[in-house]
Coordinates of C-alpha atoms and ligand atoms in Angstrom, one line a residue:
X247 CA 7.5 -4.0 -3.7
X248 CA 9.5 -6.4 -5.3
X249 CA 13.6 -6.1 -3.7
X250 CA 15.7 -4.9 -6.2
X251 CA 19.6 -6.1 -6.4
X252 CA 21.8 -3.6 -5.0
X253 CA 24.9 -2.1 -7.5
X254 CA 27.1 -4.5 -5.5
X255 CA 25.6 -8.1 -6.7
X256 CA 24.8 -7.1 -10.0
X257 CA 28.6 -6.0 -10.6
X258 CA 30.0 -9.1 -8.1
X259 CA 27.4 -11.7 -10.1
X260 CA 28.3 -10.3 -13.7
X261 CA 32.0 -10.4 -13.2
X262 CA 32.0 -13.6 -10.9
X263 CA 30.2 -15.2 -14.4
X264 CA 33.1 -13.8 -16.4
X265 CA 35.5 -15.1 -14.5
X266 CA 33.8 -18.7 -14.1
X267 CA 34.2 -19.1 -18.2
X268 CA 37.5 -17.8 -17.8
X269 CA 38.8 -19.8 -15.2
X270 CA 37.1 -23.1 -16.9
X271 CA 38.7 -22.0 -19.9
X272 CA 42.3 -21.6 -18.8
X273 CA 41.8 -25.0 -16.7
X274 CA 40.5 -26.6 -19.5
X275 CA 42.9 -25.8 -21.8
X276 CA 46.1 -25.9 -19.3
X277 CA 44.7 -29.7 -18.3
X278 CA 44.2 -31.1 -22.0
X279 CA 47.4 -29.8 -23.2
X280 CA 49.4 -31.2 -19.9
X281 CA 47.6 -34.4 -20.6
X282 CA 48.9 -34.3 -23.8
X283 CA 52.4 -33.8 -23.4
X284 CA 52.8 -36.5 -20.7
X285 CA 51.2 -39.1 -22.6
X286 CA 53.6 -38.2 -25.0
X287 CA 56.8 -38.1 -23.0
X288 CA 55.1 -41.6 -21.9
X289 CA 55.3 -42.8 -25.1
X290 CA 58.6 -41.9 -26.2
X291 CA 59.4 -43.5 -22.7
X292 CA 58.1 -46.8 -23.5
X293 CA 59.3 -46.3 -27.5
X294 CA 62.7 -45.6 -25.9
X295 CA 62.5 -48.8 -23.8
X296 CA 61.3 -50.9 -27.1
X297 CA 63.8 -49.8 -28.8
X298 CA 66.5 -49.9 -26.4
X299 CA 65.7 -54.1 -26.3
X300 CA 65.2 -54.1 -30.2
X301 CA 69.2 -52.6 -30.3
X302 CA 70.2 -55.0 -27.8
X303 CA 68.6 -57.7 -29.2
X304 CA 70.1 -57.0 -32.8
X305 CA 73.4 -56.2 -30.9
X306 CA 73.2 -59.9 -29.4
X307 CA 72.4 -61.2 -33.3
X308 CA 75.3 -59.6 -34.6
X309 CA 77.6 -60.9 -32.2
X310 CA 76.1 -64.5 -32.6
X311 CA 75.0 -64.5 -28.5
X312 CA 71.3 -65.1 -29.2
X313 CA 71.3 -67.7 -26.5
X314 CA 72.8 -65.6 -23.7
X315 CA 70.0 -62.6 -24.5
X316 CA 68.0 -63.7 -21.4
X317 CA 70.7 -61.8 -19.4
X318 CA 70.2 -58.5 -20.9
X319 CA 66.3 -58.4 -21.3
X320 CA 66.7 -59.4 -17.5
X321 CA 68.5 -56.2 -16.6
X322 CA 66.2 -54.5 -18.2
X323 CA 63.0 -56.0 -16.5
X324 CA 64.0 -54.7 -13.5
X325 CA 64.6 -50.9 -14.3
X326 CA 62.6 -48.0 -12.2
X327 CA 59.2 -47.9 -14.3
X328 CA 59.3 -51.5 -16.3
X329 CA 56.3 -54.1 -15.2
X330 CA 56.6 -56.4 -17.9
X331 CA 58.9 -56.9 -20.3
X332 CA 57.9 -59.7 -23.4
X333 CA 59.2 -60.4 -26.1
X334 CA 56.9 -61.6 -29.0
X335 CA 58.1 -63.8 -31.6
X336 CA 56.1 -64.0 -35.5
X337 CA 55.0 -66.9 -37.5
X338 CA 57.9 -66.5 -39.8
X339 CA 60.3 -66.9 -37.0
X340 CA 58.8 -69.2 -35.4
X341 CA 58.3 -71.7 -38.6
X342 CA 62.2 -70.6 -39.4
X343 CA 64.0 -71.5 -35.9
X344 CA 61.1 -73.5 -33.4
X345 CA 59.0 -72.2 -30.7
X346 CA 60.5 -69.3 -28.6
X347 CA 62.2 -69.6 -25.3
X348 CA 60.3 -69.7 -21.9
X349 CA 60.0 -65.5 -22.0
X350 CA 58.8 -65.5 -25.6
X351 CA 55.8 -65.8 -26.5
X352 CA 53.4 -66.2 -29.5
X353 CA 51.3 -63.3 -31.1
X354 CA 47.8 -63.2 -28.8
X355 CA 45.0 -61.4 -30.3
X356 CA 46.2 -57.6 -29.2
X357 CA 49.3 -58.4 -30.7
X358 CA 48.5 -59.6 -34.0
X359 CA 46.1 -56.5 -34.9
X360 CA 49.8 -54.9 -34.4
X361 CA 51.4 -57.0 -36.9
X362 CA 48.7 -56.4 -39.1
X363 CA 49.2 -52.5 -38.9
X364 CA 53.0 -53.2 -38.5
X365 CA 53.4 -49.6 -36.4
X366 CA 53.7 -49.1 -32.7
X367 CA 50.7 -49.2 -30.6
X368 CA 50.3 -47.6 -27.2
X369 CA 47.6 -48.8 -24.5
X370 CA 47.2 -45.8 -21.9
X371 CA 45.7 -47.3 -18.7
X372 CA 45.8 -43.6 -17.0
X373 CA 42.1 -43.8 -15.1
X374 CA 43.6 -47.0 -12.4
X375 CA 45.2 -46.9 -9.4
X376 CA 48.1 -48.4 -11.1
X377 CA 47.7 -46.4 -13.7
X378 CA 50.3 -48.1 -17.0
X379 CA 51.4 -47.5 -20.3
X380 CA 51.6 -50.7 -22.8
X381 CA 53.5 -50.3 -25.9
X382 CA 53.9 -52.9 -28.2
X383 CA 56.7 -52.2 -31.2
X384 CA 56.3 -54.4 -34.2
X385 CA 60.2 -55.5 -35.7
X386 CA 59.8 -55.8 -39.4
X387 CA 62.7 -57.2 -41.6
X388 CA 64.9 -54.8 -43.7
X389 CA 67.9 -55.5 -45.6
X390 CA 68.3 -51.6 -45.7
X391 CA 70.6 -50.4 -42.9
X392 CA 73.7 -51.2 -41.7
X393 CA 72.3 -54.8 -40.7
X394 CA 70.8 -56.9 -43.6
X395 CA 67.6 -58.7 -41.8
X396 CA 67.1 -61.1 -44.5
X397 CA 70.6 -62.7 -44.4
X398 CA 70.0 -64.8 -41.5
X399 CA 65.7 -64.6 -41.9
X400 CA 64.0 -66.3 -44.5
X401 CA 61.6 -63.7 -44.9
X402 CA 60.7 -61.1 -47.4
X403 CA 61.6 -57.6 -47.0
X404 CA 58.5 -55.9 -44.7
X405 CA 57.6 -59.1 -43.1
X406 CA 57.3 -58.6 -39.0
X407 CA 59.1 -60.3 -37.3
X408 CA 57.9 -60.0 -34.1
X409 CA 57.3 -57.2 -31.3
X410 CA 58.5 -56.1 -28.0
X411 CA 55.8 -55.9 -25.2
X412 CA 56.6 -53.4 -22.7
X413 CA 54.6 -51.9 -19.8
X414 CA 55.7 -48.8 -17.8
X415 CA 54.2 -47.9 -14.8
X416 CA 53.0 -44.0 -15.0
X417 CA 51.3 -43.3 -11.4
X418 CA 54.6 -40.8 -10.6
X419 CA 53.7 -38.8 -14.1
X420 CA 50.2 -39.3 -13.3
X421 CA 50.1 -38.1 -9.8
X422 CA 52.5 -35.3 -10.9
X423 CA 49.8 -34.0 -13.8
X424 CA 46.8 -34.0 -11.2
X425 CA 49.3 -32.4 -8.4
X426 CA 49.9 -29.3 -11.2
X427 CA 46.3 -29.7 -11.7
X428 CA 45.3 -29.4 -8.0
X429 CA 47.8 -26.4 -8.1
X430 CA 46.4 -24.6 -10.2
X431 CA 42.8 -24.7 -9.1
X432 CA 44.3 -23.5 -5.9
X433 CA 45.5 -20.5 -7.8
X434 CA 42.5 -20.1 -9.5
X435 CA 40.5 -20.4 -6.6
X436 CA 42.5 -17.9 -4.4
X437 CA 42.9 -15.6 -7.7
X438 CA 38.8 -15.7 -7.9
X439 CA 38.3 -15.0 -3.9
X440 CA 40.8 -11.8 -4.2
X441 CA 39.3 -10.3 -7.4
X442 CA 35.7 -11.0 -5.5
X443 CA 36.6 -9.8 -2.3
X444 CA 38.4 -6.8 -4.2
X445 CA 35.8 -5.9 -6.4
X446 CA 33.0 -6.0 -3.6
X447 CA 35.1 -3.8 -1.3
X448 CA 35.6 -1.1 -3.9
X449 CA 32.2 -1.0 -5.2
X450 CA 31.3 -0.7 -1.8
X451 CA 34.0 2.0 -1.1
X452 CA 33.6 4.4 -4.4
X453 CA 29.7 3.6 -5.3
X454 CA 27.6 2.3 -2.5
X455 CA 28.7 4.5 0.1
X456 CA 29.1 7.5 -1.3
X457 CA 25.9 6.8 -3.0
X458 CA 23.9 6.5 0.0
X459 CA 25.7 9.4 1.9
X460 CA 24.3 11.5 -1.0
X461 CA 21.0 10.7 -1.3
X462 CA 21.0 10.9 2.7
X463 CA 22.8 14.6 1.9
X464 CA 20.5 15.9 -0.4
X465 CA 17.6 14.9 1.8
X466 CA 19.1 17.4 4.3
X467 CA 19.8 20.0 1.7
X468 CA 16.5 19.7 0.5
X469 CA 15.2 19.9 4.1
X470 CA 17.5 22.4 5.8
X471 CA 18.4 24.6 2.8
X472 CA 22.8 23.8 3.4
X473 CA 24.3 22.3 0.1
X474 CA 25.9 19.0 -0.1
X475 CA 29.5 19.0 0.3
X476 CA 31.4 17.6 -2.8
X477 CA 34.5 17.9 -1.2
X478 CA 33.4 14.7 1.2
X479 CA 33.8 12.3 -1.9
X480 CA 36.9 10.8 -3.3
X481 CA 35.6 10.7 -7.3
X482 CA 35.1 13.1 -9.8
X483 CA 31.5 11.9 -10.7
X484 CA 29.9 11.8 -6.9
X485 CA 31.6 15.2 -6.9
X486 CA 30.0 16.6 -9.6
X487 CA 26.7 15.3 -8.7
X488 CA 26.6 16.6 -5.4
X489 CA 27.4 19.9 -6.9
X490 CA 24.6 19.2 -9.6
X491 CA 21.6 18.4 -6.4
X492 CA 23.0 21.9 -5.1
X493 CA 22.3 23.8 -8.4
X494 CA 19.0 21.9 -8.6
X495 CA 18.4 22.6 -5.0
X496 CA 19.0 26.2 -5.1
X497 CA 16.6 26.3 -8.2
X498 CA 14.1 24.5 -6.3
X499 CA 14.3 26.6 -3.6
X500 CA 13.6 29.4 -5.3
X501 CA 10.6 28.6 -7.1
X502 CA 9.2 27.5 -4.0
X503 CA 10.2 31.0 -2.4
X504 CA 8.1 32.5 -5.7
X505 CA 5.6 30.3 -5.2
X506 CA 4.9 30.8 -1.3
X507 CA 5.0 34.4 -2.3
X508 CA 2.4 34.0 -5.0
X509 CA 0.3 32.0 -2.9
X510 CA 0.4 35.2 0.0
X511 CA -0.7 37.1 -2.7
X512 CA -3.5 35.1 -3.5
X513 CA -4.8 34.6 0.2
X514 CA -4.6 38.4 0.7
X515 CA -6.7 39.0 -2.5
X516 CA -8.8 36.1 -2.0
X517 CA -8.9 37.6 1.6
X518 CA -10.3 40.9 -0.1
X519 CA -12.7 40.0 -2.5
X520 CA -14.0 38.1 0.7
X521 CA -14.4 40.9 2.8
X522 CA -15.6 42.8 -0.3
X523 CA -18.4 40.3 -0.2
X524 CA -19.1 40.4 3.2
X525 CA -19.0 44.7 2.9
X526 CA -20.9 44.2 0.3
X527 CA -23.5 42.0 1.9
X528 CA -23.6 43.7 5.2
X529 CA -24.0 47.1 2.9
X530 CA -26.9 45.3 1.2
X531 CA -28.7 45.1 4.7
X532 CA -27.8 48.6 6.2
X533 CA -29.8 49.8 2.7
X534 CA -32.8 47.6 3.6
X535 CA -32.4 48.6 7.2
X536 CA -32.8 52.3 6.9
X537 CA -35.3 51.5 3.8
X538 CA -37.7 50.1 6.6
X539 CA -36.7 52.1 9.0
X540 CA -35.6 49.9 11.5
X541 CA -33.8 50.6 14.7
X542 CA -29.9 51.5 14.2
X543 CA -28.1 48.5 14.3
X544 CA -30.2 45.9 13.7
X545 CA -28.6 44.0 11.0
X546 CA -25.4 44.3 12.7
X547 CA -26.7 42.8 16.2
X548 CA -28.7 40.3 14.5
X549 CA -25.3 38.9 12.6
X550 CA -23.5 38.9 16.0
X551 CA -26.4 37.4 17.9
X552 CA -26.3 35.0 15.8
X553 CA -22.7 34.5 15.1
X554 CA -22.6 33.6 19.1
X555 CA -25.8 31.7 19.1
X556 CA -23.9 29.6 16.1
X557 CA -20.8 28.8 18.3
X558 CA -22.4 28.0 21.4
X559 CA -24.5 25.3 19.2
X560 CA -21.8 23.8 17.7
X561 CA -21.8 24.9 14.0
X562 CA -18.1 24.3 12.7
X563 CA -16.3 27.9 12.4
X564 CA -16.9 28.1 8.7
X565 CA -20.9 27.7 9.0
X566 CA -20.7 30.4 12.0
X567 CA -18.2 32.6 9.7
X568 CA -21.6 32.0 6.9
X569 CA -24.5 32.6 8.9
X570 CA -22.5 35.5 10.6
X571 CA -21.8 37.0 6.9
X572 CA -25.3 36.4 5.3
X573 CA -27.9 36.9 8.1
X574 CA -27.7 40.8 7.6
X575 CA -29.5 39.8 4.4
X576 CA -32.5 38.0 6.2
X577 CA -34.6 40.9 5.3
X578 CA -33.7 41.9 2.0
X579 CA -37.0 40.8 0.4
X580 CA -38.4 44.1 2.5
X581 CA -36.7 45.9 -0.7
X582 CA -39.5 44.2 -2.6
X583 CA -42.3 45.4 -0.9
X584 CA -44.0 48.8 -1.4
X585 CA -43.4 51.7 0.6
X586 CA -47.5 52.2 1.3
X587 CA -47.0 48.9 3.1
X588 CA -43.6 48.9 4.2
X589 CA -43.4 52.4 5.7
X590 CA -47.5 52.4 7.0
X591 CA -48.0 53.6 10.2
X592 CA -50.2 51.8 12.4
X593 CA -51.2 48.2 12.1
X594 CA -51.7 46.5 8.9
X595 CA -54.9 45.1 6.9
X596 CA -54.9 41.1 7.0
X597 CA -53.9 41.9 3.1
X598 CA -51.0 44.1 4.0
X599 CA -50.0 41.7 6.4
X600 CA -50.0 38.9 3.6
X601 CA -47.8 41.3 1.2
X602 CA -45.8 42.0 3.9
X603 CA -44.8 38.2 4.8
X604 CA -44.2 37.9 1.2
X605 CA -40.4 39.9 1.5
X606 CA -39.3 35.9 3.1
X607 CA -40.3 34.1 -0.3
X608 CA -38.7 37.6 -2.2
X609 CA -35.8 37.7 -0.3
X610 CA -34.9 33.8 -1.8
X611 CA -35.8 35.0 -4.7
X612 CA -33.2 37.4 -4.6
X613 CA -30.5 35.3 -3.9
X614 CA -31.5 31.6 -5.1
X615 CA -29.2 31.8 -8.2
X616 CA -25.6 32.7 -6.4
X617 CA -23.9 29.4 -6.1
X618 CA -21.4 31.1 -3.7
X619 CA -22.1 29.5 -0.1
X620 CA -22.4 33.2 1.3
X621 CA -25.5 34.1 -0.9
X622 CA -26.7 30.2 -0.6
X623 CA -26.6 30.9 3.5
X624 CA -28.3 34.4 3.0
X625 CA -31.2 32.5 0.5
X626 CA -31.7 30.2 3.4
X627 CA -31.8 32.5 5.9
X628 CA -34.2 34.8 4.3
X629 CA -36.5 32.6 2.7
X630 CA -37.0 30.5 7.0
X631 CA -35.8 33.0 9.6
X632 CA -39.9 33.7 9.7
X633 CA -40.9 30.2 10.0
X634 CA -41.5 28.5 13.9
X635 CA -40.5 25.5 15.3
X636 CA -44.4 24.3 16.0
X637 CA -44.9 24.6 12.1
X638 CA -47.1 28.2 12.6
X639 CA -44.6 30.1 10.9
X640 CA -43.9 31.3 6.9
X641 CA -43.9 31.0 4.0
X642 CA -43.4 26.9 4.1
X643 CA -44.7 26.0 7.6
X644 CA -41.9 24.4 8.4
X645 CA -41.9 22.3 11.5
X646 CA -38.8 21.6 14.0
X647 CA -35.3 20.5 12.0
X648 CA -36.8 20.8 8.9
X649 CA -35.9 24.4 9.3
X650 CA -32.4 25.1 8.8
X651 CA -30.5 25.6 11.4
X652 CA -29.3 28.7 9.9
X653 CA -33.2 29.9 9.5
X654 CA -33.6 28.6 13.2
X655 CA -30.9 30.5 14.5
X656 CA -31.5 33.7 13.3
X657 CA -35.3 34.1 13.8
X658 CA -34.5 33.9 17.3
X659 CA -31.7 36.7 17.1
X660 CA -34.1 38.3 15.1
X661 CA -37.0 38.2 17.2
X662 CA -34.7 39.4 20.5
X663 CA -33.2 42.1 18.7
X664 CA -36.9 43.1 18.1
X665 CA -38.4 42.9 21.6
X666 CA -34.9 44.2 23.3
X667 CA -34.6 47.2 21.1
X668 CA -37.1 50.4 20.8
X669 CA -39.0 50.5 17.4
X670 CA -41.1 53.4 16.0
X671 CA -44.4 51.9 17.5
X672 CA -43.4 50.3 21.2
X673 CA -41.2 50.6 23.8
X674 CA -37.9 48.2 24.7
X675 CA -39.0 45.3 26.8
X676 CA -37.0 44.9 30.1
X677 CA -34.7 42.0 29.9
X678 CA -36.6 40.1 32.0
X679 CA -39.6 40.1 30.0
X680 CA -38.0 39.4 27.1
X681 CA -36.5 36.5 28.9
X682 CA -39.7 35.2 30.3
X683 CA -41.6 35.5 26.9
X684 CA -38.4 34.1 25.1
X685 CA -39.3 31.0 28.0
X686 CA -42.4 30.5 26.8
X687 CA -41.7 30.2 22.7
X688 CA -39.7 27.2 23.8
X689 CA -41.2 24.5 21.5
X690 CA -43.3 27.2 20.2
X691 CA -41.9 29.9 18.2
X692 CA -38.0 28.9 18.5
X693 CA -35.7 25.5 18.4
X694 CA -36.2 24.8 22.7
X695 CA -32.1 23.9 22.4
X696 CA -32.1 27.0 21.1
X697 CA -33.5 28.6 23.9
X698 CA -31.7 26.9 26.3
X699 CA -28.2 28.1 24.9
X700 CA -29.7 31.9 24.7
X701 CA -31.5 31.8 28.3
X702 CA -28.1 30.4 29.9
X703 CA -26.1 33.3 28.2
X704 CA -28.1 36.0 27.8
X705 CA -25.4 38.0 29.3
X706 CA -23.4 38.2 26.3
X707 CA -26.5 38.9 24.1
X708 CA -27.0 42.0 26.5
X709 CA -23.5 42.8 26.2
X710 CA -23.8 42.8 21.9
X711 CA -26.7 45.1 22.4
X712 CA -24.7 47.6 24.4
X713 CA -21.9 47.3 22.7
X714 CA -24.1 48.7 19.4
X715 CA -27.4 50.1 21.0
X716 CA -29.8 50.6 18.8
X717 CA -30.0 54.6 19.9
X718 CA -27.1 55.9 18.8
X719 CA -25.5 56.1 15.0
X720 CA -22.0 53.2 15.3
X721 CA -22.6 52.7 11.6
X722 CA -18.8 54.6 10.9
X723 CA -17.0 52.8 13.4
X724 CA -18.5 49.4 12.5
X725 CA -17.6 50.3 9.1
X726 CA -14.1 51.5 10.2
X727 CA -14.2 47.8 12.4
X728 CA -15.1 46.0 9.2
X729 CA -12.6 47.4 6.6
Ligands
FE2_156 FE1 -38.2 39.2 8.5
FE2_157 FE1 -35.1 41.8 11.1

């Protein structure tokens, strides 16, 4: 089975996802626009410086003290920030009044693209461990102003002059920006852990806990019929659920009651209309019994003979239930065969005797077409309880386990009942007889396994017999036994 996420990570992963954008976001934005408003109190820095030297420098013209300027632009090499300080000095100029001093120097490639666009430029060297500002500020001539230009340059109006070359150091601004920058990662950072920690505690708190204790509670509601207590959780919706499983519970509960009620009911009938069956049946055989007038009891012997025989041989309970439910049937084909024969004193023709063996074939006949396993078990019964183990028997010749073992068991009930009980034409054997001549069908007439298990409990055979002799009428009390 594939693990499935629990509530927890898919809340912790979606909002940890929205959070990420948002925090990139705000750093993003907060970065760029702190980048852009240093370098732009950079610039106006290094403007400021430019044009503080431009005013002193015009200051110095005005008073005619050109010569002693070095002075001043030396003061203002050495302020806090200033690297280099240059003045730059134009074609004009220089064709007007020679060559520059020493610190002055001609237009170099940078510089002239500057003339050329006659506006300040600004070179931001920010990504060094010096990290610099250069700005270079074009003079152009201008008779506007309080100062006319032109009267000592012979220029024409717009022409540049020249340029002051200044370059600031930055790293305190720079190392400022990425301090606020570290700063606020930190924030972010701790701000991200808190709302994570936070956010899997509660979730944990008010959903995963209570969410487990309630499937564990209505496990044992389920289980030990008690409802789950809503009062245990803190939120209106675990609440009303637990109170939702009892309602469904108690619902539950009850339609199993109806149903385990139902089902009694059905047992018991089912119960009935099985011991209607077996009434039945057992009724079915009395009638056959007192049609051939055989010794009281018969059938009912012959069913617990071989009910016992059954168990002692290891049928499962169910067969031994069968075979002691359908072998009062084993003679019901006798119903089939005239009363001239049936009934006749005496001994019978060999034709009588052939009519007579045919109530084994009638008696399947009878029952073939029941697919209930009672009447199957009675067809069996009646159509082998005559055959023999040897083959001799009828009306297959059927030879050693290809008899049932139903048919097996009950010709040998059938056959004790007969030698053990009086009948119309002989005597009751003595037990011991009976025993020695039940000895020697061993092999012969009956299953020798068979034999064995009869001969080693004949006790309890004896015992069935007294119990419901065959010379007195226990047909009520059976009955009475039965129902
Ligand atoms: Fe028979
Ligand atoms: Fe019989």
């Amino acid at each position: 089975m594939i693990k499935k996420p629990s509530i927890k990570t898919i809340t912790v992963k979606s909002l940890v996802n929205v959070l990420l954008v948002l925090v990139l976001a705000l750093l993003l934005i907060t970065g760029l626009n702190f980048r852009s408003l240093s370098t732009r109190t950079i610039e106006n820095q290094a403007l400021a410086h430019a044009e503080l030297v431009k005013a002193g420098l015009t200051a110095h013209m005005k008073a005619d003290i050109m010569d002693r300027r070095d002075y001043y632009l030396n003061e203002i090499r050495v302020l806090h920030h200033v690297n280099t300080l240059d003045i730059i000095r134009g074609d004009a100029v220089t064709k007007q009044f020679g060559p520059g001093k020493a610190r002055e120097r001609g237009a170099d490639a940078v510089t002239k693209q500057i003339f050329d666009a006659r506006k300040p430029v600004f070179i931001l060297n920010e990504f060094s461990l010096q990290p610099t500002v250069r700005a270079i500020i074009p003079y152009i001539a201008s008779q506007q102003g309080e100062f006319n230009c032109l009267a000592c340059h012979n220029v024409t109006e717009g022409t540049v002059l020249g340029a002051v070359d200044v370059e600031l150091d930055i790293r305190e601004y720079r190392d400022h920006a990425l301090w606020v920058m570290l700063v606020l990662v930190a924030v972010s950072v701790v701000a991200f852990t808190l709302v994570f920690v936070n956010t899997s505690r509660t979730i944990k708190k008010h959903v995963q806990q209570p969410l487990e204790t309630l499937i564990d509670n209505a496990m044992i509601a389920y289980k030990q019929h008690q409802p789950v207590s809503s009062e245990q959780f803190d939120s209106r919706e675990f609440s009303r659920v637990a109170d939702e499983i009892n309602l469904f519970n108690a619902e539950i509960l009850a339609h199993q009651d109806m149903l385990k009620r139902k089902n009694e009911e059905l047992l018991a009938l089912n119960d009935e209309i099985e011991s209607t069956l077996r009434e039945t049946i057992y009724t079915m055989g009395v009638i056959e019994e007192k049609r051939s007038h055989e010794t009281a009891n018969h059938t009912r012997r012959v069913s617990l003979y071989s009910s016992l025989l059954a168990q002692k041989a290891g049928l499962t309970p169910r067969e031994v239930e069968l075979i002691a439910a359908a072998s009062p049937l084993h003679d019901i084909g006798k119903l089939g065969i005239a009363d001239e024969v049936l009934l006749k004193p005496g001994r019978l023709t060999e034709g009588e005797r052939q009519i007579m063996m045919n109530h084994a074939a009638i008696g399947y006949a009878m029952l073939r077409h029941s697919r209930r396993d009672v009447l199957v078990a009675a067809g069996i019964i009646a159509y082998q309880h005559q055959e023999k183990w040897d083959g001799s028997g009828y009306p297959q010749g059927l030879a050693g386990e290809n008899i049932h073992i139903f048919g097996r068991i009950v010709a040998l009930a059938d056959v004790f009942d007969a030698l053990y009980s009086p009948r119309v034409y002989k005597q009751a054997w003595p037990l011991k007889k009976v025993a020695e001549w039940m000895g020697e069908q061993r092999g012969k007439h009956f299953d020798p396994r068979l034999v064995d298990i009869f001969l080693a409990s004949i006790d309890e055979f004896v015992a069935i017999y007294n119990q419901y002799p065959a010379d007195k009428e226990t047909e009520m009390q059976f009955q009475q036994e039965a129902g």
